[in-house]
Amino acid sequence: MDSLKYYILIAGKLFLLSCILSFSSCIKDDFSPLPPFSKANLENTVSFSDSLKTYFEGVYEMQNGNTPLGGKFVAKWKHGTLCLFSEKDGQYVNLEVGFNPNDSSFRMAGIWRSPINNEQGQIEFTIAKEEGAISIFNHSGQGIIMNGMIDGSSISLAFTRPFSNSVLSRDFALLAHRGGGRNSDNLPYAENSINLVKFAEKLGATGIDIDIRLTKDHIPVIYHDADINTRLTQKSPIVGNIDQYSYDFLKSYIKLVDGQSIPTMEDMLMTAIDSTELNYVWLDCKDGGKDNFFNIVVPVAQKAIAHANSKGRNIFIFFGLPTDDAYEKFLAFPNHQGLPSLCELSLEKAKNAGSKIFGPRWTLGILTDDTEDAHANNIKIFTWTLDDETGISDVITKSQYDGILSNYPSILAYQFYSQE
């Protein structure tokens, strides 16, 4: 009888596992890598002065071409890459740019991609001497015409105006959720991964939000959910919560959906500091209600902040307090008011915690009174997690908020930089 019960138990577990694997087969577990592109248009080009790059920036309109990209764009340099962000669904273009001294033209080649649909391709442009190259050397964008090809079809963009004073005079954070977006979107890399954070600026972000969990051996790692699942990781027989396993075990046996390892908090912060020009890192303290959480993560953050300061990096790293439990643990931590933090719970609690940022969810609407009160107390306001284009536009144009967290930073970028 005992043997029969044993085999029934084993059979039940195997059936359950088969159901889980069957269900997970419909969960995204692979990613479309960025497309290859020809660099033929960049042949015979050389680098040029960074002082000229600002004159490429501004608002452009489609002159000719039947493309999936939409009709209006903003151009912004991001960490050495010229990025175009479209009015249509946050589609973006990443371009390498060089100067061809043989004909005094600027040549470009790169990729375009949709953050929503599984669409992408290659694209190239040329700014001829008499179609804007001379203007750039004369410190103006007026007259720029970008003629080129997108997936074999001709395309032409015209510069219409530089960024408005509303853009140039406002310090506004464009924050990418989970390091750049969610796995359910058309990302080239897994959410909360090293490679995605390296790419976040090319999606339009000036800052990122990343999620902190603790392993069994108290190593802070970057991972959104409490449990190991096929939404975030490749299929494996390992089940349970992150805090049931040591970091070495997770590194050896668990891979994110694109094959990367779950990163440590330290590695992620060093990547953001050393390999990007991001200005904000929001550390969402998912396990913030656990005992000793802040004793473990604060030294890691302080080490990273010291490293950033030694390099002269303009990057603000702060703890996000998403729950009452995390808030109470933070208040109990010695000298917590000297630690950079964001409180999601209320403005009064943000003041009480010494937080530099209040983070209301977007469903609360625009909090005009709280904004005035916060700014009077030198507290910024970042709202989350806002993906709707109309809602994003309203926050940018109708509020005095200081930043938005979104799964679509390319939509944020277009809405912010296209302001009149």
Coordinates of C-alpha atoms in Angstrom, one line a residue:
M1 CA 0.0 0.0 0.0
D2 CA 2.8 2.4 0.9
S3 CA 4.5 1.7 -2.5
L4 CA 1.2 2.3 -4.3
K5 CA 0.8 5.7 -2.5
Y6 CA 4.4 6.6 -3.4
Y7 CA 3.9 5.9 -7.1
I8 CA 0.6 7.7 -7.1
L9 CA 2.3 10.7 -5.6
I10 CA 5.1 10.6 -8.1
A11 CA 2.7 10.3 -11.0
G12 CA 0.7 13.3 -9.7
K13 CA 3.9 15.4 -9.5
L14 CA 4.9 14.4 -13.1
F15 CA 1.4 15.3 -14.3
L16 CA 1.6 18.6 -12.6
L17 CA 5.0 19.3 -14.1
S18 CA 3.8 18.4 -17.6
C19 CA 0.8 20.8 -17.2
I20 CA 3.2 23.6 -16.1
L21 CA 5.5 23.0 -19.1
S22 CA 2.6 22.8 -21.5
F23 CA 1.2 26.1 -20.2
S24 CA 4.6 27.7 -20.3
S25 CA 5.0 26.8 -23.9
C26 CA 2.8 29.8 -24.8
I27 CA 5.0 32.2 -22.7
K28 CA 7.6 34.2 -24.6
D29 CA 10.9 32.4 -24.1
D30 CA 12.9 33.8 -27.0
F31 CA 13.8 37.2 -28.3
S32 CA 14.3 38.7 -31.7
P33 CA 17.9 40.0 -31.7
L34 CA 18.7 43.4 -33.2
P35 CA 18.9 43.0 -37.0
P36 CA 22.2 43.1 -38.8
F37 CA 22.8 46.2 -41.0
S38 CA 25.1 47.1 -43.8
K39 CA 27.8 49.7 -43.0
A40 CA 28.6 50.4 -46.6
N41 CA 27.2 53.9 -46.2
L42 CA 29.8 54.6 -43.5
E43 CA 32.8 53.7 -45.7
N44 CA 35.5 56.5 -45.9
T45 CA 33.9 58.3 -43.0
V46 CA 35.7 59.8 -40.0
S47 CA 34.6 60.9 -36.5
F48 CA 33.7 64.5 -36.0
S49 CA 33.6 67.0 -33.1
D50 CA 31.0 66.4 -30.4
S51 CA 30.3 70.1 -30.5
L52 CA 28.5 69.6 -33.8
K53 CA 26.2 66.9 -32.6
T54 CA 23.7 69.2 -30.9
Y55 CA 22.7 70.7 -34.4
F56 CA 21.4 67.3 -35.5
E57 CA 18.9 67.3 -32.7
G58 CA 15.4 68.6 -33.1
V59 CA 12.1 67.7 -34.7
Y60 CA 11.9 66.2 -38.2
E61 CA 9.0 65.3 -40.6
M62 CA 8.8 62.7 -43.3
Q63 CA 9.1 64.3 -46.8
N64 CA 9.1 61.2 -48.9
G65 CA 8.7 57.5 -48.4
N66 CA 6.0 55.0 -47.6
T67 CA 7.4 53.4 -44.4
P68 CA 6.0 51.9 -41.2
L69 CA 7.7 54.6 -39.1
G70 CA 5.2 57.4 -39.1
G71 CA 5.4 61.0 -40.2
K72 CA 7.1 62.9 -37.4
F73 CA 10.3 62.2 -35.4
V74 CA 12.6 63.7 -32.8
A75 CA 16.3 63.3 -33.0
K76 CA 18.5 63.0 -29.9
W77 CA 22.0 61.8 -29.3
K78 CA 22.3 59.0 -26.8
H79 CA 25.7 57.8 -25.7
G80 CA 27.3 58.3 -29.1
T81 CA 24.3 57.1 -31.1
L82 CA 21.9 59.3 -33.0
C83 CA 18.5 58.1 -32.1
L84 CA 15.2 59.0 -33.8
F85 CA 11.9 58.5 -31.9
S86 CA 8.7 58.3 -33.9
E87 CA 5.3 59.6 -33.2
K88 CA 3.9 56.2 -34.2
D89 CA 3.9 53.6 -31.4
G90 CA 7.3 54.6 -30.0
Q91 CA 9.2 53.2 -33.0
Y92 CA 12.8 54.1 -32.8
V93 CA 15.9 54.3 -35.0
N94 CA 19.5 53.9 -33.8
L95 CA 22.2 55.3 -36.2
E96 CA 26.0 55.3 -36.4
V97 CA 27.1 58.6 -37.9
G98 CA 30.4 59.6 -39.6
F99 CA 31.6 62.5 -41.8
N100 CA 32.8 61.8 -45.3
P101 CA 35.5 64.3 -46.2
N102 CA 35.5 63.3 -49.8
D103 CA 32.1 64.9 -50.5
S104 CA 31.6 66.8 -47.2
S105 CA 28.5 64.7 -46.3
F106 CA 27.4 63.1 -43.1
R107 CA 26.7 59.4 -43.5
M108 CA 24.5 57.2 -41.3
A109 CA 23.6 53.5 -41.0
G110 CA 21.7 51.5 -38.4
I111 CA 18.5 49.9 -37.4
W112 CA 14.8 50.6 -36.8
R113 CA 12.6 48.7 -34.5
S114 CA 9.1 48.7 -33.0
P115 CA 8.8 48.3 -29.2
I116 CA 5.3 46.8 -29.5
N117 CA 5.2 44.7 -32.7
N118 CA 7.7 42.2 -33.9
E119 CA 8.9 44.6 -36.6
Q120 CA 12.4 45.8 -37.4
G121 CA 14.9 46.4 -40.2
Q122 CA 17.9 48.4 -41.4
I123 CA 18.0 52.0 -42.4
E124 CA 20.6 54.5 -43.7
F125 CA 20.7 58.3 -44.4
T126 CA 23.0 60.8 -46.0
I127 CA 23.1 64.6 -45.2
A128 CA 24.7 66.0 -48.4
K129 CA 26.9 69.1 -48.3
E130 CA 24.2 71.4 -49.8
E131 CA 21.4 69.7 -47.9
G132 CA 22.4 70.5 -44.3
A133 CA 26.0 69.5 -43.8
I134 CA 27.2 73.1 -44.3
S135 CA 24.5 74.3 -41.9
I136 CA 25.7 71.9 -39.2
F137 CA 29.3 73.2 -39.5
N138 CA 27.7 76.7 -39.3
H139 CA 26.0 75.6 -36.0
S140 CA 22.5 75.3 -37.2
G141 CA 20.1 72.5 -38.1
Q142 CA 18.0 74.6 -40.5
G143 CA 17.9 73.1 -44.0
I144 CA 18.9 69.6 -43.0
I145 CA 17.5 66.9 -45.4
M146 CA 18.2 63.3 -44.5
N147 CA 17.9 61.2 -47.7
G148 CA 18.2 57.5 -47.4
M149 CA 16.8 53.9 -47.6
I150 CA 14.8 51.8 -45.3
D151 CA 14.7 48.1 -46.1
G152 CA 15.3 48.9 -49.8
S153 CA 12.8 51.7 -50.1
S154 CA 13.7 55.4 -50.3
I155 CA 13.0 57.8 -47.4
S156 CA 13.5 61.5 -46.8
L157 CA 13.3 63.4 -43.5
A158 CA 13.4 67.2 -43.2
F159 CA 14.5 69.2 -40.1
T160 CA 11.6 71.4 -39.0
R161 CA 12.8 73.0 -35.8
P162 CA 15.2 72.7 -32.9
F163 CA 13.9 71.6 -29.4
S164 CA 11.7 74.1 -27.8
N165 CA 12.6 76.1 -24.6
S166 CA 10.1 73.9 -22.8
V167 CA 12.4 70.9 -23.5
L168 CA 15.7 72.7 -23.0
S169 CA 14.8 74.4 -19.7
R170 CA 13.2 71.4 -18.0
D171 CA 15.0 68.7 -16.1
F172 CA 12.6 65.8 -16.7
A173 CA 13.4 62.1 -16.1
L174 CA 12.5 59.6 -18.8
L175 CA 12.6 56.4 -16.8
A176 CA 12.5 52.9 -18.2
H177 CA 10.6 50.2 -16.2
R178 CA 12.5 47.0 -15.3
G179 CA 15.6 48.3 -17.0
G180 CA 14.0 49.1 -20.3
G181 CA 10.6 47.4 -20.5
R182 CA 8.9 44.1 -20.0
N183 CA 9.5 40.7 -21.6
S184 CA 6.0 40.8 -23.1
D185 CA 7.1 43.7 -25.3
N186 CA 9.4 43.6 -28.3
L187 CA 12.7 43.9 -26.4
P188 CA 16.0 42.8 -27.8
Y189 CA 17.1 41.7 -24.3
A190 CA 15.4 40.3 -21.2
E191 CA 13.9 42.7 -18.6
N192 CA 16.1 43.5 -15.6
S193 CA 19.2 42.3 -17.5
I194 CA 22.7 43.7 -18.0
N195 CA 22.4 44.0 -21.7
L196 CA 19.0 45.7 -21.6
V197 CA 20.4 48.4 -19.2
K198 CA 23.3 49.0 -21.6
F199 CA 20.6 49.5 -24.3
A200 CA 18.2 51.6 -22.3
E201 CA 19.4 54.9 -23.6
K202 CA 18.9 53.9 -27.2
L203 CA 15.3 53.3 -26.2
G204 CA 15.1 56.9 -25.1
A205 CA 15.6 56.5 -21.3
T206 CA 17.6 58.9 -19.1
G207 CA 17.1 56.6 -16.1
I208 CA 15.9 53.1 -15.2
D209 CA 14.0 51.3 -12.5
I210 CA 15.3 47.8 -11.5
D211 CA 14.0 45.4 -8.9
I212 CA 15.9 44.1 -5.9
R213 CA 15.4 40.6 -4.4
L214 CA 17.6 38.7 -1.9
T215 CA 18.9 35.2 -2.4
K216 CA 19.2 32.6 0.3
D217 CA 22.8 33.7 1.0
H218 CA 21.7 37.3 1.2
I219 CA 23.1 38.5 -2.2
P220 CA 20.9 41.3 -3.7
V221 CA 20.0 40.4 -7.2
I222 CA 17.9 42.1 -9.9
Y223 CA 14.7 40.2 -10.6
H224 CA 11.1 41.3 -10.6
D225 CA 9.0 38.3 -9.3
A226 CA 9.4 36.5 -6.0
D227 CA 9.4 33.1 -7.7
I228 CA 11.3 31.4 -10.5
N229 CA 8.9 31.2 -13.5
T230 CA 8.9 30.9 -17.2
R231 CA 7.8 34.5 -17.7
L232 CA 11.2 35.6 -16.6
T233 CA 13.5 32.5 -17.0
Q234 CA 14.1 29.7 -19.4
K235 CA 12.3 26.4 -18.8
S236 CA 14.0 24.3 -16.1
P237 CA 13.0 21.8 -13.4
I238 CA 13.8 24.3 -10.7
V239 CA 10.8 25.7 -8.9
G240 CA 10.3 27.9 -5.8
N241 CA 11.3 31.4 -4.8
I242 CA 14.5 33.3 -5.4
D243 CA 15.2 33.4 -1.6
Q244 CA 15.3 29.5 -1.5
Y245 CA 18.5 29.3 -3.5
S246 CA 22.0 30.7 -3.2
Y247 CA 23.3 33.1 -5.8
D248 CA 25.9 30.6 -7.1
F249 CA 23.1 28.0 -7.6
L250 CA 20.9 30.6 -9.5
K251 CA 23.9 31.6 -11.6
S252 CA 24.6 28.0 -12.5
Y253 CA 21.1 26.7 -13.2
I254 CA 18.8 29.5 -13.9
K255 CA 18.9 31.7 -17.0
L256 CA 16.8 34.7 -18.0
V257 CA 14.6 34.1 -21.0
D258 CA 17.3 35.4 -23.4
G259 CA 20.1 33.3 -21.8
Q260 CA 21.7 35.9 -19.6
S261 CA 22.3 35.2 -15.9
I262 CA 20.3 37.0 -13.2
P263 CA 22.5 40.0 -12.3
T264 CA 23.6 41.0 -8.9
M265 CA 22.7 44.5 -7.7
E266 CA 26.4 45.3 -7.6
D267 CA 27.1 44.2 -11.2
M268 CA 24.0 46.1 -12.4
L269 CA 25.0 49.3 -10.7
M270 CA 28.5 49.2 -12.0
T271 CA 27.2 48.6 -15.5
A272 CA 24.9 51.6 -15.2
I273 CA 27.8 53.8 -14.0
D274 CA 30.6 52.5 -16.3
S275 CA 28.8 51.5 -19.5
T276 CA 26.0 54.1 -19.8
E277 CA 25.3 57.8 -19.3
L278 CA 22.0 57.2 -17.4
N279 CA 21.2 59.8 -14.8
Y280 CA 18.9 57.9 -12.5
V281 CA 18.7 54.4 -11.1
W282 CA 15.5 53.6 -9.1
L283 CA 16.1 50.6 -6.9
D284 CA 12.7 49.1 -6.4
C285 CA 13.0 47.3 -3.0
K286 CA 10.7 44.3 -3.7
D287 CA 12.1 42.5 -0.6
G288 CA 12.3 45.7 1.4
G289 CA 10.0 44.3 4.1
K290 CA 12.4 41.6 5.0
D291 CA 14.6 41.7 8.1
N292 CA 18.1 43.1 7.5
F293 CA 17.2 44.0 3.9
F294 CA 18.6 47.5 4.2
N295 CA 21.6 46.3 6.2
I296 CA 22.5 44.2 3.1
V297 CA 21.7 46.5 0.2
V298 CA 22.7 49.9 1.6
P299 CA 26.5 49.1 1.6
V300 CA 26.2 47.9 -2.0
A301 CA 24.5 51.1 -3.1
Q302 CA 27.0 53.2 -1.1
K303 CA 29.9 51.5 -2.8
A304 CA 28.4 52.2 -6.2
I305 CA 27.7 55.8 -5.3
A306 CA 31.3 56.3 -4.2
H307 CA 32.5 54.7 -7.4
A308 CA 30.2 57.1 -9.5
N309 CA 31.5 60.1 -7.6
S310 CA 35.1 59.1 -8.2
K311 CA 34.4 59.1 -11.9
G312 CA 32.5 62.3 -11.9
R313 CA 29.3 60.5 -13.0
N314 CA 26.1 62.5 -12.8
I315 CA 23.9 59.6 -11.7
F316 CA 21.4 59.6 -8.8
I317 CA 20.9 56.1 -7.3
F318 CA 18.0 55.9 -4.9
F319 CA 15.9 53.3 -2.9
G320 CA 12.3 52.9 -3.9
L321 CA 9.9 52.2 -1.0
P322 CA 6.8 50.5 -2.6
T323 CA 5.1 49.0 0.5
D324 CA 4.3 49.9 4.1
D325 CA 6.6 47.0 5.2
A326 CA 9.5 48.4 3.2
Y327 CA 8.8 51.9 4.5
E328 CA 8.8 50.8 8.1
K329 CA 12.1 48.8 7.7
F330 CA 13.6 51.9 6.0
L331 CA 12.6 54.2 8.9
A332 CA 14.2 51.7 11.4
F333 CA 17.5 51.8 9.5
P334 CA 20.1 54.1 11.2
N335 CA 20.6 57.5 9.5
H336 CA 18.0 56.6 6.9
Q337 CA 17.3 60.3 6.2
G338 CA 20.7 60.6 4.8
L339 CA 20.0 57.9 2.2
P340 CA 18.5 58.8 -1.2
S341 CA 15.0 57.4 -1.5
L342 CA 11.7 57.6 -3.3
C343 CA 8.5 56.9 -1.4
E344 CA 5.4 55.7 -3.3
L345 CA 3.0 55.8 -0.4
S346 CA 2.2 59.5 0.2
L347 CA 3.9 62.8 0.2
E348 CA 3.7 63.0 4.0
K349 CA 5.4 59.7 4.3
A350 CA 8.0 60.8 1.8
K351 CA 8.7 63.9 3.9
N352 CA 8.9 61.7 7.1
A353 CA 11.4 59.3 5.5
G354 CA 13.6 62.2 4.2
S355 CA 12.9 61.0 0.6
K356 CA 14.1 63.2 -2.2
I357 CA 11.3 61.9 -4.5
F358 CA 7.6 61.2 -4.1
G359 CA 6.3 58.5 -6.5
P360 CA 2.5 58.5 -6.9
R361 CA 1.0 56.0 -9.2
W362 CA -0.4 57.5 -12.4
T363 CA -4.0 56.4 -11.7
L364 CA -4.2 59.1 -8.9
G365 CA -4.2 61.7 -11.7
I366 CA -2.2 64.9 -11.6
L367 CA -1.7 65.9 -8.0
T368 CA -1.3 69.7 -8.3
D369 CA -1.4 70.5 -4.6
D370 CA 1.0 67.8 -3.8
T371 CA 3.3 69.0 -6.5
E372 CA 3.5 72.5 -5.1
D373 CA 4.0 71.2 -1.6
A374 CA 6.7 68.7 -2.7
H375 CA 8.6 71.3 -4.7
A376 CA 8.4 73.7 -1.8
N377 CA 10.2 71.0 0.2
N378 CA 12.8 70.2 -2.5
I379 CA 11.1 66.9 -3.3
K380 CA 10.7 65.8 -6.9
I381 CA 7.7 63.8 -8.2
F382 CA 8.1 60.8 -10.5
T383 CA 4.8 59.1 -11.5
W384 CA 4.6 55.4 -12.5
T385 CA 3.9 53.2 -14.6
L386 CA 2.5 55.2 -17.4
D387 CA 2.3 53.8 -21.0
D388 CA -0.7 55.6 -22.5
E389 CA 0.4 58.2 -25.0
T390 CA -2.3 60.7 -24.1
G391 CA -1.6 60.2 -20.4
I392 CA 2.1 60.7 -21.0
S393 CA 1.4 63.9 -23.0
D394 CA -0.9 65.2 -20.2
V395 CA 1.7 64.7 -17.5
I396 CA 4.4 66.4 -19.6
T397 CA 2.3 69.3 -20.7
K398 CA -0.2 69.8 -17.9
S399 CA 1.8 69.0 -14.8
Q400 CA 5.0 70.1 -13.1
Y401 CA 6.0 66.6 -12.4
D402 CA 9.7 65.8 -12.7
G403 CA 9.6 62.4 -14.4
I404 CA 7.6 59.4 -15.7
L405 CA 8.3 55.7 -15.4
S406 CA 7.1 53.8 -18.4
N407 CA 7.5 50.4 -20.2
Y408 CA 7.9 52.4 -23.4
P409 CA 10.7 55.0 -23.0
S410 CA 10.7 55.6 -26.7
I411 CA 7.2 56.9 -26.4
L412 CA 8.3 59.1 -23.5
A413 CA 11.1 60.4 -25.6
Y414 CA 8.9 61.4 -28.5
Q415 CA 6.3 63.0 -26.3
F416 CA 8.9 65.0 -24.2
Y417 CA 11.2 66.2 -27.0
S418 CA 8.4 67.1 -29.4
Q419 CA 6.9 69.7 -27.0
E420 CA 6.4 73.1 -28.6

